[in-house]
mmCIF file of C-alpha atoms in Angstrom:
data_model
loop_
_atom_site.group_PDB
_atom_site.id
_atom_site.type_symbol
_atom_site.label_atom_id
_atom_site.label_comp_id
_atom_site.label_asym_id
_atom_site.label_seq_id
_atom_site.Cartn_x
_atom_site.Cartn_y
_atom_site.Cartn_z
ATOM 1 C CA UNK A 1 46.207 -18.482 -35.978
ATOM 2 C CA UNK A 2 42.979 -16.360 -36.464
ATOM 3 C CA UNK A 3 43.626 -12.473 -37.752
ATOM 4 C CA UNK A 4 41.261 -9.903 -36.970
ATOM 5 C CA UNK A 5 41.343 -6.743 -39.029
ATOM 6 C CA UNK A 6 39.651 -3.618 -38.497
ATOM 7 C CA UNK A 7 40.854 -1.478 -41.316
ATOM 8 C CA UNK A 8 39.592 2.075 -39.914
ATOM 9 C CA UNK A 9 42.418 3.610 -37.835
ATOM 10 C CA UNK A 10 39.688 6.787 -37.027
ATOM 11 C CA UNK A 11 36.390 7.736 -37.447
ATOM 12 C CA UNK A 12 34.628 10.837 -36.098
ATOM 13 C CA UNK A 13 30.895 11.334 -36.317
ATOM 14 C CA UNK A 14 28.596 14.161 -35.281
ATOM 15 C CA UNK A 15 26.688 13.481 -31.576
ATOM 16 C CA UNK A 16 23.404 12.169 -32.053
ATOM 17 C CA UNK A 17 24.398 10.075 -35.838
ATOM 18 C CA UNK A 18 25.017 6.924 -36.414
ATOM 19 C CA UNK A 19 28.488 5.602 -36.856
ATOM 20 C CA UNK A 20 29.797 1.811 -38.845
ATOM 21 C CA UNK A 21 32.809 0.288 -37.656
ATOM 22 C CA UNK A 22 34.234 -2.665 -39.720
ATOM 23 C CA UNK A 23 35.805 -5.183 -38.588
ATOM 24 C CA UNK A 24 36.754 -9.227 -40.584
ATOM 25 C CA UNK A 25 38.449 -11.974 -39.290
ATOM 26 C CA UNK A 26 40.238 -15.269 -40.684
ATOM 27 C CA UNK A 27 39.812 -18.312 -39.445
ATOM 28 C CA UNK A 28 39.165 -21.748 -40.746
ATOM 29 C CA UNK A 29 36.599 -22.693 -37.902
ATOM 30 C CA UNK A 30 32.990 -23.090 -37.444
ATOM 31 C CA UNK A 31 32.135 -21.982 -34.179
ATOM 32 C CA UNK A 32 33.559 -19.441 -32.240
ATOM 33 C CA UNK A 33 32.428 -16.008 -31.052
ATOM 34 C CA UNK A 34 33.216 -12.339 -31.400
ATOM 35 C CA UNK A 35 33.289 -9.682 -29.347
ATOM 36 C CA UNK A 36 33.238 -5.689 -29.351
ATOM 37 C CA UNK A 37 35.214 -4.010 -26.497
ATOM 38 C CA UNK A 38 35.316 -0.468 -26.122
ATOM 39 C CA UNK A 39 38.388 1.302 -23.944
ATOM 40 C CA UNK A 40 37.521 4.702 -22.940
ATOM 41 C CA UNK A 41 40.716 7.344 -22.369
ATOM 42 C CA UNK A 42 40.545 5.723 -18.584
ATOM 43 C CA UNK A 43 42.015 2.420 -20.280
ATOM 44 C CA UNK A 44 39.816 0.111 -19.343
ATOM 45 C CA UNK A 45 38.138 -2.619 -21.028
ATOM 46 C CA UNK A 46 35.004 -2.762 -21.631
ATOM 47 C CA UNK A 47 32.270 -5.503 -23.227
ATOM 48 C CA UNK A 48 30.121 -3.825 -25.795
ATOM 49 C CA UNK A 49 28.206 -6.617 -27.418
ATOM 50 C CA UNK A 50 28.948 -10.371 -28.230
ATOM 51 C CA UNK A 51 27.909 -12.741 -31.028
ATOM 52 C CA UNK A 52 27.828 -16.735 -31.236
ATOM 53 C CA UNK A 53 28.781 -18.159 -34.677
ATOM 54 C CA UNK A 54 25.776 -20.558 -35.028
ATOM 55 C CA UNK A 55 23.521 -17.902 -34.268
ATOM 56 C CA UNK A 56 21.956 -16.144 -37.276
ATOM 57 C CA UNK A 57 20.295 -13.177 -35.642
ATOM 58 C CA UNK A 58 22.493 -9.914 -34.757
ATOM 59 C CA UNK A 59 23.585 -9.317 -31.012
ATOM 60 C CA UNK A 60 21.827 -5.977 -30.196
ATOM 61 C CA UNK A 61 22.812 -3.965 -26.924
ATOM 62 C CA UNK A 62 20.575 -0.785 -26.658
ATOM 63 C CA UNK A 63 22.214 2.122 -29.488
ATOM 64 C CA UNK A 64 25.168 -0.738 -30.041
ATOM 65 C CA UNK A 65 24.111 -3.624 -32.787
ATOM 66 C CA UNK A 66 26.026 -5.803 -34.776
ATOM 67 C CA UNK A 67 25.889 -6.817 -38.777
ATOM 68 C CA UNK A 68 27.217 -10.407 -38.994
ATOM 69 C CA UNK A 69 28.556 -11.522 -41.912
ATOM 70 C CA UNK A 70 29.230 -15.417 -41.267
ATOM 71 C CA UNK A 71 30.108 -16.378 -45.111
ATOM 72 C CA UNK A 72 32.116 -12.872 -45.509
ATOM 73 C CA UNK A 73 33.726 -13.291 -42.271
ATOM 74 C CA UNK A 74 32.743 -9.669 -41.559
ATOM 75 C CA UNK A 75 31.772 -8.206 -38.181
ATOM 76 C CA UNK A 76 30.658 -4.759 -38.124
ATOM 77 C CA UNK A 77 29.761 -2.704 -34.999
ATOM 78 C CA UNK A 78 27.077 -0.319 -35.608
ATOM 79 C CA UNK A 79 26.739 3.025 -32.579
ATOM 80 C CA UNK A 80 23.281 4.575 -33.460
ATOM 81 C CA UNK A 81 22.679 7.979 -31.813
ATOM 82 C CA UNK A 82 25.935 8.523 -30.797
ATOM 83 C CA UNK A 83 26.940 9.957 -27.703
ATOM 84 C CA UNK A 84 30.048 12.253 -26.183
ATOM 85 C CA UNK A 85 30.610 8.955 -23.871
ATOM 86 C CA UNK A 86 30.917 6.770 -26.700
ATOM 87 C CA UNK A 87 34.257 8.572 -27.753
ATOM 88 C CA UNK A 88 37.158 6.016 -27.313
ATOM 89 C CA UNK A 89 39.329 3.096 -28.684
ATOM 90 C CA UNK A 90 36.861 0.062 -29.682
ATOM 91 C CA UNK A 91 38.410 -3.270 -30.776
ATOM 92 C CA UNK A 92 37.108 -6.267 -32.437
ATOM 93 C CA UNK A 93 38.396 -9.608 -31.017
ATOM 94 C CA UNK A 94 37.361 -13.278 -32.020
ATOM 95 C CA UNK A 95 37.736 -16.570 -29.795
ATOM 96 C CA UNK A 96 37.581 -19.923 -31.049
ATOM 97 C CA UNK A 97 35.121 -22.590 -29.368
ATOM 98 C CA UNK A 98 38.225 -24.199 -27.576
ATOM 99 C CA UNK A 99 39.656 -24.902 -24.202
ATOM 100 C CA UNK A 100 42.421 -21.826 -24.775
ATOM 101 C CA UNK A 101 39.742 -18.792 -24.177
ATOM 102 C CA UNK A 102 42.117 -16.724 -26.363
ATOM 103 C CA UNK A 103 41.015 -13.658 -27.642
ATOM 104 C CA UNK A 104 42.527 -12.560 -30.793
ATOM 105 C CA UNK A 105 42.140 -8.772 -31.258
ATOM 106 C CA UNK A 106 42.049 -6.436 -34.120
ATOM 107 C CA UNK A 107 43.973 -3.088 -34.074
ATOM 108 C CA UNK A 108 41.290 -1.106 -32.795
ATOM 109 C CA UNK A 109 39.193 1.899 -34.355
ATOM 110 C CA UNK A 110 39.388 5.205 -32.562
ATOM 111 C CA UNK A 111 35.906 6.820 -32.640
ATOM 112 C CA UNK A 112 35.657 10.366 -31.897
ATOM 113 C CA UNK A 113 32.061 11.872 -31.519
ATOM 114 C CA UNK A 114 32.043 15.522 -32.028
ATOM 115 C CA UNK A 115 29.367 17.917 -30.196
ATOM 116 C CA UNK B 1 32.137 -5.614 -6.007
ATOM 117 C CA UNK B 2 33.548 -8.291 -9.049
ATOM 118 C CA UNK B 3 37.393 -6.927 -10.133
ATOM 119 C CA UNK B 4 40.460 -7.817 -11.120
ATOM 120 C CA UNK B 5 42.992 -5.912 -9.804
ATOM 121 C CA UNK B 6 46.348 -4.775 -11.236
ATOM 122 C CA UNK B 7 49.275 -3.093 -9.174
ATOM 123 C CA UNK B 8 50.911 -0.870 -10.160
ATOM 124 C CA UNK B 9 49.069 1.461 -12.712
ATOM 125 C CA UNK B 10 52.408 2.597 -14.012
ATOM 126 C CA UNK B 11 55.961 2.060 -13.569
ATOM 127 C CA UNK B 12 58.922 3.377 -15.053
ATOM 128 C CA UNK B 13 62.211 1.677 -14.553
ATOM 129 C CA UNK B 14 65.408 0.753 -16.136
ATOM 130 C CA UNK B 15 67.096 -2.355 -18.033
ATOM 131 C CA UNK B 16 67.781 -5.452 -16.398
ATOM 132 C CA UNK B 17 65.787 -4.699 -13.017
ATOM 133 C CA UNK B 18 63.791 -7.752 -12.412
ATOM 134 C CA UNK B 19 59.729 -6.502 -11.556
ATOM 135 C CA UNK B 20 56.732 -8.279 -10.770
ATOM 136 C CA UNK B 21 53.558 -6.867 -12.116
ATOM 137 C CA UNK B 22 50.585 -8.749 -9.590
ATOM 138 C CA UNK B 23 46.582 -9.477 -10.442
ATOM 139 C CA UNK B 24 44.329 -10.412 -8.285
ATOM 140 C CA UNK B 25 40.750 -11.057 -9.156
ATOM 141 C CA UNK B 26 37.757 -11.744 -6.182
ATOM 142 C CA UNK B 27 35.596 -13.870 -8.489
ATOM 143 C CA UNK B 28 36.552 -17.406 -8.198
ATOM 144 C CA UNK B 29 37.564 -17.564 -11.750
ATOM 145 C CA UNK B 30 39.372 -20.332 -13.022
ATOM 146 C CA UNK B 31 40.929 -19.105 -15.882
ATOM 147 C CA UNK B 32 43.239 -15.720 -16.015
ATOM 148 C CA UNK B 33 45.409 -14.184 -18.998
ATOM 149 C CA UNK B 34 47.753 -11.661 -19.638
ATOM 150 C CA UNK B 35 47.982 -9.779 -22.358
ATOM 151 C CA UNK B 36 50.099 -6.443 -24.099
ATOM 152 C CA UNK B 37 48.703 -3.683 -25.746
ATOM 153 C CA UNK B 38 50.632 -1.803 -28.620
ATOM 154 C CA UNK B 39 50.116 0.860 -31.412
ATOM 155 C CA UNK B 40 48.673 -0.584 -34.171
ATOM 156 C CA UNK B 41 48.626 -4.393 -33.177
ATOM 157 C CA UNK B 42 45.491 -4.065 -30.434
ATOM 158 C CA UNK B 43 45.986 -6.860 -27.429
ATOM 159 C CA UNK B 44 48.119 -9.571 -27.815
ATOM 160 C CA UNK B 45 47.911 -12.607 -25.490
ATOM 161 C CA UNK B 46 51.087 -12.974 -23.078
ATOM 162 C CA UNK B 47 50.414 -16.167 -20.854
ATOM 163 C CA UNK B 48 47.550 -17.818 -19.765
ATOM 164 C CA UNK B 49 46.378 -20.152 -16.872
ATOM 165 C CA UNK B 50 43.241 -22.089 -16.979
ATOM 166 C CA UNK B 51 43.035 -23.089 -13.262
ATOM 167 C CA UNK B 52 45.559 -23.450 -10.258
ATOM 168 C CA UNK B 53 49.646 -24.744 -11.322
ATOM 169 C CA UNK B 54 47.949 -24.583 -14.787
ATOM 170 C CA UNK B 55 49.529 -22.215 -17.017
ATOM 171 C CA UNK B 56 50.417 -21.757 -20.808
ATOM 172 C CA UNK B 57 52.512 -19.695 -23.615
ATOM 173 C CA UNK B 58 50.341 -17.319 -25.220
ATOM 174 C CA UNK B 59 51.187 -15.750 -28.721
ATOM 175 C CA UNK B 60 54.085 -13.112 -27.230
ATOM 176 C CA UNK B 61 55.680 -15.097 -24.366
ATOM 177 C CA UNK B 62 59.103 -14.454 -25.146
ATOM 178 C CA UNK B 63 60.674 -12.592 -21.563
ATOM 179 C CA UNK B 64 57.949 -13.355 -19.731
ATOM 180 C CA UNK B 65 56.532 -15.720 -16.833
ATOM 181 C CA UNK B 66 54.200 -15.906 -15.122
ATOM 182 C CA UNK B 67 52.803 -18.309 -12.028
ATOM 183 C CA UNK B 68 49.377 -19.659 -10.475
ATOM 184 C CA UNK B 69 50.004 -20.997 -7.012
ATOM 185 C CA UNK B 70 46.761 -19.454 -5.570
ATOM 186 C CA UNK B 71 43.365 -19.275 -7.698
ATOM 187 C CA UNK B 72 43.023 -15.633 -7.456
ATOM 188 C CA UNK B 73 46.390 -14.481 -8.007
ATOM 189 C CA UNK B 74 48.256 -14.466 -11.692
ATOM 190 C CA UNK B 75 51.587 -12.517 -11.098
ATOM 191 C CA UNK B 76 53.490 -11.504 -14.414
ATOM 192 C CA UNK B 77 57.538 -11.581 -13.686
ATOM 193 C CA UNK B 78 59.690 -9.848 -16.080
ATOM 194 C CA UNK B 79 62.936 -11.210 -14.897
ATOM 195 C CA UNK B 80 65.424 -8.796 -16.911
ATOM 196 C CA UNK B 81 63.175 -6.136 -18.732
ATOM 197 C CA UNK B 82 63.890 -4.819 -22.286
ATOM 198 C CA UNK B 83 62.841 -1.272 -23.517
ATOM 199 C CA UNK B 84 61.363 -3.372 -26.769
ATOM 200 C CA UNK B 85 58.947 -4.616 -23.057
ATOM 201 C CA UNK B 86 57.524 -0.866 -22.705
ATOM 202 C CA UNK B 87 53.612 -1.337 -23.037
ATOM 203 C CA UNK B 88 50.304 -1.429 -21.629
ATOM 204 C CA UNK B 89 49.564 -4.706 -19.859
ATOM 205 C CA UNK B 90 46.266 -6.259 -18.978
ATOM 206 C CA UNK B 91 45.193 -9.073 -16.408
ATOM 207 C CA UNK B 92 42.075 -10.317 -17.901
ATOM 208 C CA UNK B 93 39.773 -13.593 -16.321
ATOM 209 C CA UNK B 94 36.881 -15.646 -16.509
ATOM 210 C CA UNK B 95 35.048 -18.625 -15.562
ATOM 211 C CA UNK B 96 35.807 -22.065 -17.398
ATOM 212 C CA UNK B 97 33.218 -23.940 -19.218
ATOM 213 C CA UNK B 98 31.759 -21.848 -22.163
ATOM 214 C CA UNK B 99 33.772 -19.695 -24.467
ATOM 215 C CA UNK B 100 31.128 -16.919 -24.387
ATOM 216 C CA UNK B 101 31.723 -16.225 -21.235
ATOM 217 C CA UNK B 102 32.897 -12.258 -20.199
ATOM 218 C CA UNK B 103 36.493 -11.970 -19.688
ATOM 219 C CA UNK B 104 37.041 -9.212 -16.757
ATOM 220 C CA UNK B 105 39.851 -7.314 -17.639
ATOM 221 C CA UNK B 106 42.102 -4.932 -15.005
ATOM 222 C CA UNK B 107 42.493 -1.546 -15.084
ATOM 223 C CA UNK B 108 45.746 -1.843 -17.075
ATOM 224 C CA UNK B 109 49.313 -1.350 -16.055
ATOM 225 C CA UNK B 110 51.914 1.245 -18.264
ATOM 226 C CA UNK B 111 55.134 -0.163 -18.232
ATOM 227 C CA UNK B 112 58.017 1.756 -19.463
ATOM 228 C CA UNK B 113 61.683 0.247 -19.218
ATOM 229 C CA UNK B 114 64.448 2.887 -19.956
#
């Protein structure tokens, strides 16, 4: 089974910074993919930014950018500029290249952004 | 517009009373999960179904079950609820074929069982 653990419970950063979340996983395969979600205090789920194993570069998605770590297993979400609309629950979650689709999440990071 | 769809947003109900909590989702998509968000242990896969009379035991399956007799519909049955069941549930879904793919996840569904 794959563990995913983001070892921030909280964070709070001052609008317009720039704000590291961590995030490392387990897992004895090579290819599989991560994923940032974010859930906002309206509960849903939402896709922040994705990144393929075999690819080298870092997934970028406007302010929201990634620092993969493939040997360290590490899988850090980086918010740049940070907005009041970024305040909410994000979570880390890995899937395996399989036929299962399962997403294993982490415990999630609240990030509060301050005005 | 693409959704899944979860009913209801919240319930509150007692031991024992047998509930059904329904997804829907207008996409086509083959594959639909389940899965239970608590404090401190982030989502946690419940059941899963990869296409029609297709389904499978996620990692937390235990008082659960689930169904797939129509494509777009994944109902979750909690036959005789425990409080240790009191959570936040998601439908989530997605096409088959590549794992990259977007899962499309419901609104969410509070369930507490007194």
């Amino acid at each position: 089974a794959q563990t995913v653990t983001q070892s921030q419970p909280e964070m709070s950063v001052q609008e317009a910074e720039t704000v590291t979340l961590s995030c490392t996983y387990d897992t004895s395969e090579n290819n599989y993919y991560l994923f940032w979600y974010k859930q906002p205090p309206s509960r849903q789920m939402i896709l922040v930014i994705r990144q393929e194993a075999y690819k080298q570069q870092n997934a970028t998605e406007n302010r929201f950018s990634v620092n993969f770590q493939k040997a360290a297993k590490s899988f850090s979400l980086k918010i740049s500029d940070s907005q009041l609309g970024d305040t909410a629950m994000y979570f880390c979650a890995f899937m395996k290249q399989s036929n299962d689709y399962k997403l294993s999440f982490g415990a999630g990071t609240t990030v509060t952004v301050r005005a | 517009e693409a959704q899944v769809t979860q009913n209801p947003r919240y319930l509150i109900t007692v031991t024992g009373k047998k509930l059904t909590v329904t997804c829907s989702q207008n996409m086509n998509h083959e594959y639909m999960s389940w899965y239970r968000q608590d404090p401190g242990l982030g989502l946690r896969q419940i059941y899963y179904s990869m296409n029609v009379e297709v389904t499978d035991k996620g990692d937390v399956p235990e008082g659960y079950k689930v169904s797939r007799k129509e494509k777009r519909n994944f109902p979750l049955i909690l036959e005789s609820p425990s409080p240790n069941q009191t959570s936040l549930y998601f439908c989530a879904s997605s096409r088959s074929g590549a794992n990259n793919q977007p899962q499309h996840f419901g609104d969410g569904t509070r369930l507490s069982i007194l």
